[in-house]
Coordinates of C-alpha atoms in Angstrom, one line a residue:
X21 CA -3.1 16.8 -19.2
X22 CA -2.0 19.6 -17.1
X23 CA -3.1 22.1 -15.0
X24 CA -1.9 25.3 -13.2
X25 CA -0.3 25.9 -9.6
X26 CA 1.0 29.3 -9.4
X27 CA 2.9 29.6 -12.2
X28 CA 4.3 26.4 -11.8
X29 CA 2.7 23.3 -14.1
X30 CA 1.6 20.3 -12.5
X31 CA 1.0 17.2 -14.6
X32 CA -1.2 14.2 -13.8
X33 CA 1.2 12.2 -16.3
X34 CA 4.4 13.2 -14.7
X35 CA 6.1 15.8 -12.0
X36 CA 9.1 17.9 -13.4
X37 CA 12.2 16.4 -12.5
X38 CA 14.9 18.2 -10.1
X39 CA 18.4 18.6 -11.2
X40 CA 19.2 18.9 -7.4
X41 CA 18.5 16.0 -5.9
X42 CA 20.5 14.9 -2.9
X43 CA 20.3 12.7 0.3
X44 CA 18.8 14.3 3.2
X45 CA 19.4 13.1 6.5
X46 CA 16.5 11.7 8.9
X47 CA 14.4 14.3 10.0
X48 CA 11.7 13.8 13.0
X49 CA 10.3 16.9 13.7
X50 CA 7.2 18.8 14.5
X51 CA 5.6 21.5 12.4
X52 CA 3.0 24.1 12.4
X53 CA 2.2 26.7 10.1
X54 CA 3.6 28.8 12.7
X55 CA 7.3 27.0 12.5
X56 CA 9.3 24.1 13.5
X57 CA 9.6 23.0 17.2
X58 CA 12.6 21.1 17.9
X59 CA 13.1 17.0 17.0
X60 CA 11.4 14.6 18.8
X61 CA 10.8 10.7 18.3
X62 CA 7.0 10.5 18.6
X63 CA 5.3 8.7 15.9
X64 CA 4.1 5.2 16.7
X65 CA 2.3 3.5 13.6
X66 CA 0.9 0.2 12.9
X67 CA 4.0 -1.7 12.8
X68 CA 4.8 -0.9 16.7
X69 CA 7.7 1.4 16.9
X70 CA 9.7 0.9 20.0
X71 CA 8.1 -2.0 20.9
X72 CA 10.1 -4.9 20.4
X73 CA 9.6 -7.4 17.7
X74 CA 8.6 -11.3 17.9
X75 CA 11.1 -13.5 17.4
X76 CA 9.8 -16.1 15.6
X77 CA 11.4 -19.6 13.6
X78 CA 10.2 -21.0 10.3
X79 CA 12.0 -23.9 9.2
X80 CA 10.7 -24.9 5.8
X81 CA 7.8 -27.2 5.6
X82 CA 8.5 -31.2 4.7
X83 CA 7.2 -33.6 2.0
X84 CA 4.5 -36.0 3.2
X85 CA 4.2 -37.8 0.4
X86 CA 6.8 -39.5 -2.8
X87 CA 4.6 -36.5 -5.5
X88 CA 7.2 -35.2 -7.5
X89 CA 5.3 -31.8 -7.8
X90 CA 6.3 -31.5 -4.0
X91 CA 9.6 -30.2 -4.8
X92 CA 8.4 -27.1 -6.3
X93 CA 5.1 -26.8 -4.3
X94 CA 6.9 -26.5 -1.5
X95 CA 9.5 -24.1 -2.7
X96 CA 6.9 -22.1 -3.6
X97 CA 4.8 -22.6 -0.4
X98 CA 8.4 -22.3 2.1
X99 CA 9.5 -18.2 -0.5
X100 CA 5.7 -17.1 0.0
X101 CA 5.9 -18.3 3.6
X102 CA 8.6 -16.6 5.0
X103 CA 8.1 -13.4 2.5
X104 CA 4.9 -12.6 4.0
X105 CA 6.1 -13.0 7.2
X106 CA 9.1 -11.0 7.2
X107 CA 7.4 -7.7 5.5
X108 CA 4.8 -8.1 8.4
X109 CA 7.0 -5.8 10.3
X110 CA 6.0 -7.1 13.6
X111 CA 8.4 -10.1 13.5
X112 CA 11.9 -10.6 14.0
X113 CA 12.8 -13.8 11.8
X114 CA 15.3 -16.5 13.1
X115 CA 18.3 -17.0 10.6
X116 CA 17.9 -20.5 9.5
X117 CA 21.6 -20.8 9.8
X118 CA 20.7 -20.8 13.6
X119 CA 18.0 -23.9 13.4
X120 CA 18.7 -27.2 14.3
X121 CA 19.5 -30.2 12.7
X122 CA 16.5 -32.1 10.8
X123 CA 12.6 -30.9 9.6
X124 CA 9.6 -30.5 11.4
X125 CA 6.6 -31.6 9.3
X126 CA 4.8 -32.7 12.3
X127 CA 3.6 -32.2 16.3
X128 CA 6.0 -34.9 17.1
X129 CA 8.9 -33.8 15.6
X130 CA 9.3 -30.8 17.6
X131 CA 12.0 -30.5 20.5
X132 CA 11.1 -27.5 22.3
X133 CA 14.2 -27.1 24.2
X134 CA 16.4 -26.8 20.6
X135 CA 14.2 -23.8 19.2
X136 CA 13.9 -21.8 22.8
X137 CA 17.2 -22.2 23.6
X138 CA 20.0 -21.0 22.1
X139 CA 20.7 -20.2 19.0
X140 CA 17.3 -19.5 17.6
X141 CA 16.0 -18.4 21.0
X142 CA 12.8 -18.7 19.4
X143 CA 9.3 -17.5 21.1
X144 CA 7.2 -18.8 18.2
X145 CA 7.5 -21.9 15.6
X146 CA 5.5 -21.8 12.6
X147 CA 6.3 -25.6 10.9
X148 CA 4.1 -27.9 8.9
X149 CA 3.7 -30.5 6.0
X150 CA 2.9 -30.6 1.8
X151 CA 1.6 -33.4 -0.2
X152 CA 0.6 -33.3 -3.9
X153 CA -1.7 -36.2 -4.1
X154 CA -3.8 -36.6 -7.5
X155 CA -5.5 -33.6 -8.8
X156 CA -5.2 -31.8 -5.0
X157 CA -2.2 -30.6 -2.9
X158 CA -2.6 -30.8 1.5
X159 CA -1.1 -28.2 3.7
X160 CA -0.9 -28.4 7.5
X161 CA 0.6 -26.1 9.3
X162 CA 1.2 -25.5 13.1
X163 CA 1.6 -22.1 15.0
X164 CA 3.5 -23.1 18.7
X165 CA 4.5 -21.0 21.7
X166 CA 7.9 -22.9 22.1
X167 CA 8.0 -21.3 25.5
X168 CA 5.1 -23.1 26.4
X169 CA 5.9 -26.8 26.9
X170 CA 2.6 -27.8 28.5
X171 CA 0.0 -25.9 26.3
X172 CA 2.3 -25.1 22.7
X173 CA -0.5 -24.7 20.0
X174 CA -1.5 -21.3 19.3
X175 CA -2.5 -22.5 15.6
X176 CA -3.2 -25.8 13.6
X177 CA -4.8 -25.3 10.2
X178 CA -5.1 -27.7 7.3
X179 CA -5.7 -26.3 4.0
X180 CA -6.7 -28.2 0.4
X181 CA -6.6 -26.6 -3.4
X182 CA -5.4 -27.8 -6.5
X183 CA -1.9 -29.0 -6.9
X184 CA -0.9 -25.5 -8.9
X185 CA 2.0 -23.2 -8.0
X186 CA -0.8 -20.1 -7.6
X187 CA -3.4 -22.5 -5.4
X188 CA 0.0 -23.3 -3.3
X189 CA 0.8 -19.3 -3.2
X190 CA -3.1 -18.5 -2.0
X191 CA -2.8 -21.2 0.9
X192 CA 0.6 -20.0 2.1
X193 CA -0.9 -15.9 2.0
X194 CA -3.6 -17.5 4.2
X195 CA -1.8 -19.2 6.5
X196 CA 0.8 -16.3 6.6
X197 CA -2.4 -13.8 7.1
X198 CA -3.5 -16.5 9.8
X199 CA 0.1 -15.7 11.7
X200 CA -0.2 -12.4 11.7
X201 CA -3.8 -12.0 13.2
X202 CA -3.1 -14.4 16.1
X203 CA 0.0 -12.1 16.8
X204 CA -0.3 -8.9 15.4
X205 CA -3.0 -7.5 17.8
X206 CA -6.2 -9.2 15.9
X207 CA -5.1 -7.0 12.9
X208 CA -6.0 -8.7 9.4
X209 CA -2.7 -9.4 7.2
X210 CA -2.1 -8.1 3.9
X211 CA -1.2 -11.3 1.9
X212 CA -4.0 -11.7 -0.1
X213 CA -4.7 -7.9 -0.7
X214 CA -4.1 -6.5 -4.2
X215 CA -2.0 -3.4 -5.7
X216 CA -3.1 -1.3 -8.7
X217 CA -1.1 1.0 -10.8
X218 CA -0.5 2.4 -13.8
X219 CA 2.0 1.0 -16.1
X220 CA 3.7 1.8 -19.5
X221 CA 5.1 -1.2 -20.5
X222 CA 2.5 -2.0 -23.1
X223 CA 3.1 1.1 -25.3
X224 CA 0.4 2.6 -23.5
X225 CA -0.5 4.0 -20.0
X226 CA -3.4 1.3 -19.0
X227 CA -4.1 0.1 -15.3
X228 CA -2.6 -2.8 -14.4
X229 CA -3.0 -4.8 -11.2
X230 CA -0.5 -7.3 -8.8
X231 CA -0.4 -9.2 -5.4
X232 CA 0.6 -7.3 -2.9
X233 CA 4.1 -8.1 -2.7
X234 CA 4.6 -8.0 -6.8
X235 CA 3.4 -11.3 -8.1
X236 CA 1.0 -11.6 -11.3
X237 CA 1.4 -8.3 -12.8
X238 CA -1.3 -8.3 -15.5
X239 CA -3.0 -5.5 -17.0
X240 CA -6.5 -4.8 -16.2
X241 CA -7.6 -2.6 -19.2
X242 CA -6.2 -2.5 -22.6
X243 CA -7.8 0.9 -24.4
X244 CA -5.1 1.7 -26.3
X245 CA -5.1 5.7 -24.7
X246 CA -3.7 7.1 -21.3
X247 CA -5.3 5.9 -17.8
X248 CA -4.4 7.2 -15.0
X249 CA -5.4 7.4 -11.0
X250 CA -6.6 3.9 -10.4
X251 CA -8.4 3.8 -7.3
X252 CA -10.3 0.6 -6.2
X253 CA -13.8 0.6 -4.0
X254 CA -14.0 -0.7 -0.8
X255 CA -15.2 -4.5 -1.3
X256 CA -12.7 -4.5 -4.5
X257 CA -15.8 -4.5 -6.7
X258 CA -14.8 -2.0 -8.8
X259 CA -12.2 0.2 -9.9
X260 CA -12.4 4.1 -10.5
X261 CA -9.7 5.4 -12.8
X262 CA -9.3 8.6 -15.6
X263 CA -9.0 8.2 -18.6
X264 CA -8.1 10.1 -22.1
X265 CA -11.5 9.9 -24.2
X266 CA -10.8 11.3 -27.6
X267 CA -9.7 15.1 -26.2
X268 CA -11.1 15.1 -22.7
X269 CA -10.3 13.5 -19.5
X270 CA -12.9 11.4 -18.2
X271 CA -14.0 9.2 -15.2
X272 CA -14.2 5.7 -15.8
X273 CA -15.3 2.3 -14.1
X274 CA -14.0 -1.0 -14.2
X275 CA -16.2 -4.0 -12.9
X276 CA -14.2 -7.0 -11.5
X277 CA -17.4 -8.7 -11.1
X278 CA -17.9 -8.4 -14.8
X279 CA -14.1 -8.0 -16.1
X280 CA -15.3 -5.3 -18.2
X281 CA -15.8 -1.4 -17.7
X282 CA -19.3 -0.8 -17.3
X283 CA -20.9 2.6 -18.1
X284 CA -20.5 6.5 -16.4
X285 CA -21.6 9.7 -17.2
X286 CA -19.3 11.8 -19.2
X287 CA -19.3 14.6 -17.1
X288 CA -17.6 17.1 -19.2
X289 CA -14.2 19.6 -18.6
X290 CA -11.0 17.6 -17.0
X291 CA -11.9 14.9 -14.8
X292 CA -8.7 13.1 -12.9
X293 CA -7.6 11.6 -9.5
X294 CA -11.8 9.9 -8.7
X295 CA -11.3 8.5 -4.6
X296 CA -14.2 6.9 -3.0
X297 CA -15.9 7.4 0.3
X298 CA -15.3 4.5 2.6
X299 CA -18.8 2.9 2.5
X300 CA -18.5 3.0 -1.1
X301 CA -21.4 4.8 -2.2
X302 CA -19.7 8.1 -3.3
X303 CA -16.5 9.2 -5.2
X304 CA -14.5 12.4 -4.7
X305 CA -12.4 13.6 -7.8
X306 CA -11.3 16.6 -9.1
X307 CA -13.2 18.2 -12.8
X308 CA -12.7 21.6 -14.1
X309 CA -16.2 21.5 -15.9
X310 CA -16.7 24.7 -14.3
X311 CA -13.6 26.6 -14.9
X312 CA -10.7 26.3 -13.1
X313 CA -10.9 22.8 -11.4
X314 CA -12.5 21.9 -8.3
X315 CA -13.3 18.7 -5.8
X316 CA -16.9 17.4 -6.5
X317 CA -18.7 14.5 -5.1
X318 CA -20.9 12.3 -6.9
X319 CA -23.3 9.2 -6.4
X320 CA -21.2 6.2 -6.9
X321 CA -23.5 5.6 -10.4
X322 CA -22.1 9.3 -11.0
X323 CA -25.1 11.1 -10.2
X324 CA -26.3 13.7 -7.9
X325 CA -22.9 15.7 -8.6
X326 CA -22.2 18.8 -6.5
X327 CA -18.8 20.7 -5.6
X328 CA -17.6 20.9 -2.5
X329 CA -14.6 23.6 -2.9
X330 CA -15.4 27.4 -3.9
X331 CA -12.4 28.7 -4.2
X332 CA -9.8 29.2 -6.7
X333 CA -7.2 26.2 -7.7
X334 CA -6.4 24.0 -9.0
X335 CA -7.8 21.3 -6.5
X336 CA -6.6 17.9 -6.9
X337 CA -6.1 14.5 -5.7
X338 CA -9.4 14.3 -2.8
X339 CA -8.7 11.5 -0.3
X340 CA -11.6 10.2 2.5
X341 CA -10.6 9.7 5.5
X342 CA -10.7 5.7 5.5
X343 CA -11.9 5.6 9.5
X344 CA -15.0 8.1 9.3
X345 CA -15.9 8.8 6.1
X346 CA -16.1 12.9 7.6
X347 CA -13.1 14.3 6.1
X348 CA -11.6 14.6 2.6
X349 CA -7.6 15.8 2.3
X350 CA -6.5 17.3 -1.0
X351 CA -4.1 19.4 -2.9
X352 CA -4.9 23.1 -3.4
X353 CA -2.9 25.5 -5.3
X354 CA -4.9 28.4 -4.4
X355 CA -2.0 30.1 -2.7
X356 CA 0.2 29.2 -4.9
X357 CA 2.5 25.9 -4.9
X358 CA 0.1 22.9 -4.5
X359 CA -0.1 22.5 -0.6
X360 CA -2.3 19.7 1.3
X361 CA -5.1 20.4 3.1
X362 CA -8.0 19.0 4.7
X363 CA -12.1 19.7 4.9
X364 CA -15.6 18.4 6.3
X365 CA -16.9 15.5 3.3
X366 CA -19.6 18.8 2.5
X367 CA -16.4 21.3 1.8
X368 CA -16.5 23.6 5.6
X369 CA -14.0 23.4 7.7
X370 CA -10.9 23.8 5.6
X371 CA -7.9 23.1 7.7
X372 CA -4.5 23.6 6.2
X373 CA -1.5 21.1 6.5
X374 CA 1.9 22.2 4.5
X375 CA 2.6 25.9 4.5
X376 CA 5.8 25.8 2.4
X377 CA 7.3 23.9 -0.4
X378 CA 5.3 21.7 -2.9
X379 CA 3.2 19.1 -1.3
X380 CA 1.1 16.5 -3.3
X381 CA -1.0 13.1 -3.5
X382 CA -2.2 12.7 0.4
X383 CA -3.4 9.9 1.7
X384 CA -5.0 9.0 4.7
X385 CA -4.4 5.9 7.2
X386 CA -6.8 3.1 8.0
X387 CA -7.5 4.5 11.4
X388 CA -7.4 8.3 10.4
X389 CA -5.0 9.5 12.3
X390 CA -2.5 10.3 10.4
X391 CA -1.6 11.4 6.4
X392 CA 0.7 10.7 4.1
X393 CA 2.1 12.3 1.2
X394 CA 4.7 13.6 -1.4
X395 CA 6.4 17.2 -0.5
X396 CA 9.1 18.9 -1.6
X397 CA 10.0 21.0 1.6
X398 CA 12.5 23.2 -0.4
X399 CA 11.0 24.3 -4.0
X400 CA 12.9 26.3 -7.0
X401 CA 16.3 26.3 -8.9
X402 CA 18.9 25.6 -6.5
X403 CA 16.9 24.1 -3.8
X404 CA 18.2 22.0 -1.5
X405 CA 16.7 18.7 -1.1
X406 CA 14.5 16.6 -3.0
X407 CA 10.6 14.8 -3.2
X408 CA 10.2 12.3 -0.8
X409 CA 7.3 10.6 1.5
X410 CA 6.3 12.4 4.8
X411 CA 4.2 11.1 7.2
X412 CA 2.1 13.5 9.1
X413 CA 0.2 13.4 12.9
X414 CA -3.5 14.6 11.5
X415 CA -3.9 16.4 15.1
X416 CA -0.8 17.7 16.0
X417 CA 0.7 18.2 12.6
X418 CA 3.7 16.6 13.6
X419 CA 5.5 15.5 10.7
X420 CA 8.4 12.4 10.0
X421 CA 10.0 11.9 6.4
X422 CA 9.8 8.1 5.7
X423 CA 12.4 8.6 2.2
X424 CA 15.4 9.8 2.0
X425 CA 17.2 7.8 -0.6
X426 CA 16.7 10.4 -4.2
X427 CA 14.9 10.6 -6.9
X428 CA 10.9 11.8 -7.1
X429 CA 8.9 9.6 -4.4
X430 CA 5.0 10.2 -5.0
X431 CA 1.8 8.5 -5.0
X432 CA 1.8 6.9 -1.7
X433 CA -1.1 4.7 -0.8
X434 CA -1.8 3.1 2.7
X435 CA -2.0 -1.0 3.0
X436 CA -5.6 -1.7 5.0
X437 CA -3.6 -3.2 7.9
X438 CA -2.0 0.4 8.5
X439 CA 1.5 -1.3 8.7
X440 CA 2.8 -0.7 5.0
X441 CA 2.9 2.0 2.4
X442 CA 3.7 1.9 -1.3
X443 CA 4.5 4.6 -3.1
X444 CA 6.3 5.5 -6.8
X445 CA 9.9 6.6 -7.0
X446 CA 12.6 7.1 -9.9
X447 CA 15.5 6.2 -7.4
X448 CA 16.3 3.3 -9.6
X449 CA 16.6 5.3 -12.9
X450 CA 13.2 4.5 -14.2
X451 CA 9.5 5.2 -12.5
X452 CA 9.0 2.1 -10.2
X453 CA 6.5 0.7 -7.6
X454 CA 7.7 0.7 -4.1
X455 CA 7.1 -0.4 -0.7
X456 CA 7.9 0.1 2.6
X457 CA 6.9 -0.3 6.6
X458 CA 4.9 2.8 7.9
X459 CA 7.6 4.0 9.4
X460 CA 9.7 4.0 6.6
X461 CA 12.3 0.8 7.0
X462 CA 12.6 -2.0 4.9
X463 CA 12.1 0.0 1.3
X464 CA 12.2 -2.0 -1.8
X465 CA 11.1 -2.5 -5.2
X466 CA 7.7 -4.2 -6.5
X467 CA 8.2 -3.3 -10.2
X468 CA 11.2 -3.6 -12.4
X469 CA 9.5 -3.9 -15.7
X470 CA 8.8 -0.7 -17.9
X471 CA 7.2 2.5 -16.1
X472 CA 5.0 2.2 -13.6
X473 CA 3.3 4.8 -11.6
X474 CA 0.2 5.9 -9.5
X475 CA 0.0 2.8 -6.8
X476 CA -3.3 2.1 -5.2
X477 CA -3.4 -0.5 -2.2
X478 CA -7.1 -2.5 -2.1
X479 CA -9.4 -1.9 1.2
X480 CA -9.2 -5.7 2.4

C-alpha cells in the first residue's frame, strides 16, 4: 500500500531508508513557520525536568515461609519491582551495593538511621515479605518516609493470587503502580498498561500485543495477510487496526471482550491509520474512497461517515487530542513533503506545525499540550541528518528532538501517564519497539524478536 506526497512515495508498510544517516547533536530550540529563535531549555514534561528526583531504597523482599516456589516468586516479584520503579522516571534508585547489612521483610526490621544516613541517604523505603502457601502466594509490602521516625508509613498493602510467576508479576505492577501514585503527584502508573504493535515474526504482518515494559508478547490476530496501525479504544475494549482484505485496505475491529474480530463496514478505496476520539465513540482514519485520500470520521459501529479535510493530499495518520476530544493532528502532503498539522474535530481551523522537511505519525499527549512525532528536518540526497522523535509545545511551537542515536525512529505513541513514549527505530539493524522517558533519556529496546513496527500505548 502506498500513496503519494509530492513526488515522493510514502508507504504505510515501510519509510525509505537514508543512506545518510548520522548522529546529530541535541538540539533545544524554538520554531515557527517564520524561523528558528535561538536555543532555550524550556520543556517540562510529565517526568519533572529540573526538578529533582526521589531517592528512594528497595532492598529485595524476604521469604516468610519454608515454600520452595519462594525462590523464584520472589525473584520474579524483587526484577518486576525494581523495573517498574526505575523507568518511572521520577525516582532516583539507591544502588543496593550502598544498603545495609541484613533483609527487611517486616515493620520491625527497619533501622531508620541505616537507610537515611549515609550511604543510601534514602528518603523513601519500599520493603516487604512473600510466602507461597498451598494453591496461593501472600505479598506485603510497606512504603516508609525514613525521614520520618515518628509517623514512617506512607503505604502498607497486602496482596493474595495464585502462586504463578504471572499472578506474582500482576501484584508487583500493582504495588509498583501503588508507589508511584503516592509519589508521583496522584498520577496513575503504567505497570499494568499494555503495548500493541505490529510484528513480522510469524511470516506475516499481524497485531501483536505485550506488557508495557515487553513481557508476554503474543499475537492478537492471526489472518494470514498484512495488518497494520493498531490502535486500541479508550477502556481497552477494542482494538481498531487496517488490514489487507483480498485487494483493498480495510478497517477492522478486534473485540478483547470477545477475543475475536467482530464485524465493520467495508467502506471501500484505501482505508489505513483508524484513531479514536477519546470518549470512544468515534474513529478518525484516513480512506481515499473518494479519490485522493482524506481524514473522515465515523460512528464507532462505522456509521454516519463524513470527511472532515477538503483539500488535496494525501492526508494521513489523524490523531485526537487525548485531553479534549476538539482537535485532530495529522499528516498532509498537500504542499508537498508530508508535514503535520492540526484542525477543529469538524475539519476548520487548520493550523500548521512543520514547515520543512518530512514530518510524520503525530501524536498527542495525555494532557494536550504538547505533540509528538517523526521528522526528518533535512530531506533529499545528501541531506544531513536523519529521522528521529521531536517533541513539540502545541502553543508555542517550540520544538525539542528526544532521538539522536540513527537509524529511522517513527511511530511514537504516548504512555497515559504522560511520562513515557515508545516509538519504532532500526538503530539496532532490524525494525524494533522502543521506549523512552518524555524527555527523551533512558532509551531502550522492548523487542528483539523479528520486525516489529507501528507501537500503540493503551489509554489506562
Amino acid at each position: 500500500m502506498k500513496e503519494t506526497f509530492g513526488k515522493k512515495k510514502f508507504s504505510a508498510c515501510r519509510k525509505p531508508g537514508f543512506a545518510f544517516i548520522a548522529r546529530v547533536a541535541l538540539v533545544v530550540c524554538s520554531v515557527g513557520l517564520a524561523g528558528i529563535a535561538p536555543a532555550q531549555d524550556w520543556i517540562k514534561t510529565g517526568t519533572g525536568l529540573g526538578v529533582e528526583k526521589i531517592r528512594i531504597a528497595v532492598p529485595d523482599f524476604k521469604a516468610s515461609s519454608q515454600d520452595p516456589r519462594n525462590t523464584e516468586l520472589l525473584k520474579t516479584f524483587n526484577d518486576v519491582l525494581w523495573n517498574d520503579l526505575e523507568n518511572a522516571g521520577i525516582f532516583e534508585m539507591v544502588s543496593k551495593s550502598f544498603y545495609p547489612l541484613g533483609q527487611v521483610g517486616s515493620q520491625a526490621d527497619v533501622k531508620f538511621e541505616t537507610w537515611s544516613g549515609a550511604p543510601p541517604n534514602a528518603a523513601m523505603l519500599v520493603f516487604g515479605n512473600l510466602a507461597a502457601s498451598g494453591n496461593n502466594v501472600v505479598v506485603q509490602g510497606w512504603l516508609y518516609d525514613v525521614k520520618n521516625v515518628n509517623s514512617p508509613q506512607v503505604l502498607g498493602k497486602q496482596y493474595t493470587d495464585t502462586a504463578t510467576t504471572q499472578a506474582t508479576r500482576v501484584i508487583a505492577h500493582k504495588f509498583a503502580d501503588e508507589i508511584i501514585f503516592r509519589l508521583g503527584g496522584g498520577i496513575n502508573g503504567i505497570a499494568e498498561t499494555q503495548i500493541y504493535y505490529v510484528s513480522a515474526r510469524s511470516g506475516h504482518k499481524e497485531i501483536w500485543g505485550m506488557d508495557y515494559d515487553g513481557a508476554n508478547q503474543h499475537p492478537i490476530t492471526t489472518l494470514g495477510t498484512i495488518s497494520l496501525s493498531p490502535h486500541v479504544s479508550p477502556d481497552g475494549s477494542r482494538l481498531a487496526f487496517s488490514s489487507l482484505m483480498g485487494s483493498a485496505w480495510e478497517i477492522r475491529m478486534f473485540s478483547f471482550d470477545l477475543n475475536r474480530l467482530v464485524s465493520f463496514p467495508k467502506i471501500g478505496g484505501t482505508n489505513t491509520t483508524p484513531s479514536w476520539s477519546p470518549d470512544g465513540t468515534k474513529l478518525a482514519f484516513s480512506s481515499s474512497r473518494g479519490g485522493e485520500s482524506g481524514i473522515y470520521v465515523v460512528d464507532q459501529s462505522g456509521g454516519n461517515m463524513h470527511r472532515i479535510t477538503s483539500s488535496k493530499g494525501p492526508n494521513v495518520s489523524p490523531v485526537w487530542n487525548r485531553k479534549t476530544g476538539a482537535e485532530i493532528a495529522w499528516a498532509s502532503g498537500r504542499t508537498g513533503l508530508p508535514q503535520v498539522y492540526t484542525m477543529g474535530a469538524d475539519g476548520t481551523n487548520i493550523q500548521q506545525y512543520t514547515d520543512q522537511g518530512y514530518a510524520v505519525s503525530p501524536a498527542w499527549s495525555p494532557n494536550g499540550q504538547f505533540l509528538v512525532f517523526s521528522w526528518m528536518r533535512r530531506y533529499g540526497p545528501g541531506a544531513p541528518g536523519a529521522q528521529d522523535i521531536y517533541i513539540m509545545d502545541v502553543a508555542s511551537k517550540q520544538w525539542v528532538q528526544l532521538t539522536h542515536d540513527g537509524g529511522r525512529n517513527d511511530y511514537p505513541s504516548w504512555s497515559p501517564d504522560g511520562r513515557h513514549i515508545v516509538f519504532q527505530s532500526s538503530r539496532a539493524g532490524s525494525l524494533q519497539i522502543w521506549t523512552m522517558l518524555a524527555d527523551g533519556s533512558n532509551q531502550k529496546p522492548l523487542t528483539t524478536s523479528g520486525n516489529n513496527s507501528e507501537p500503540d500505548w493503551s489509554w489506562k
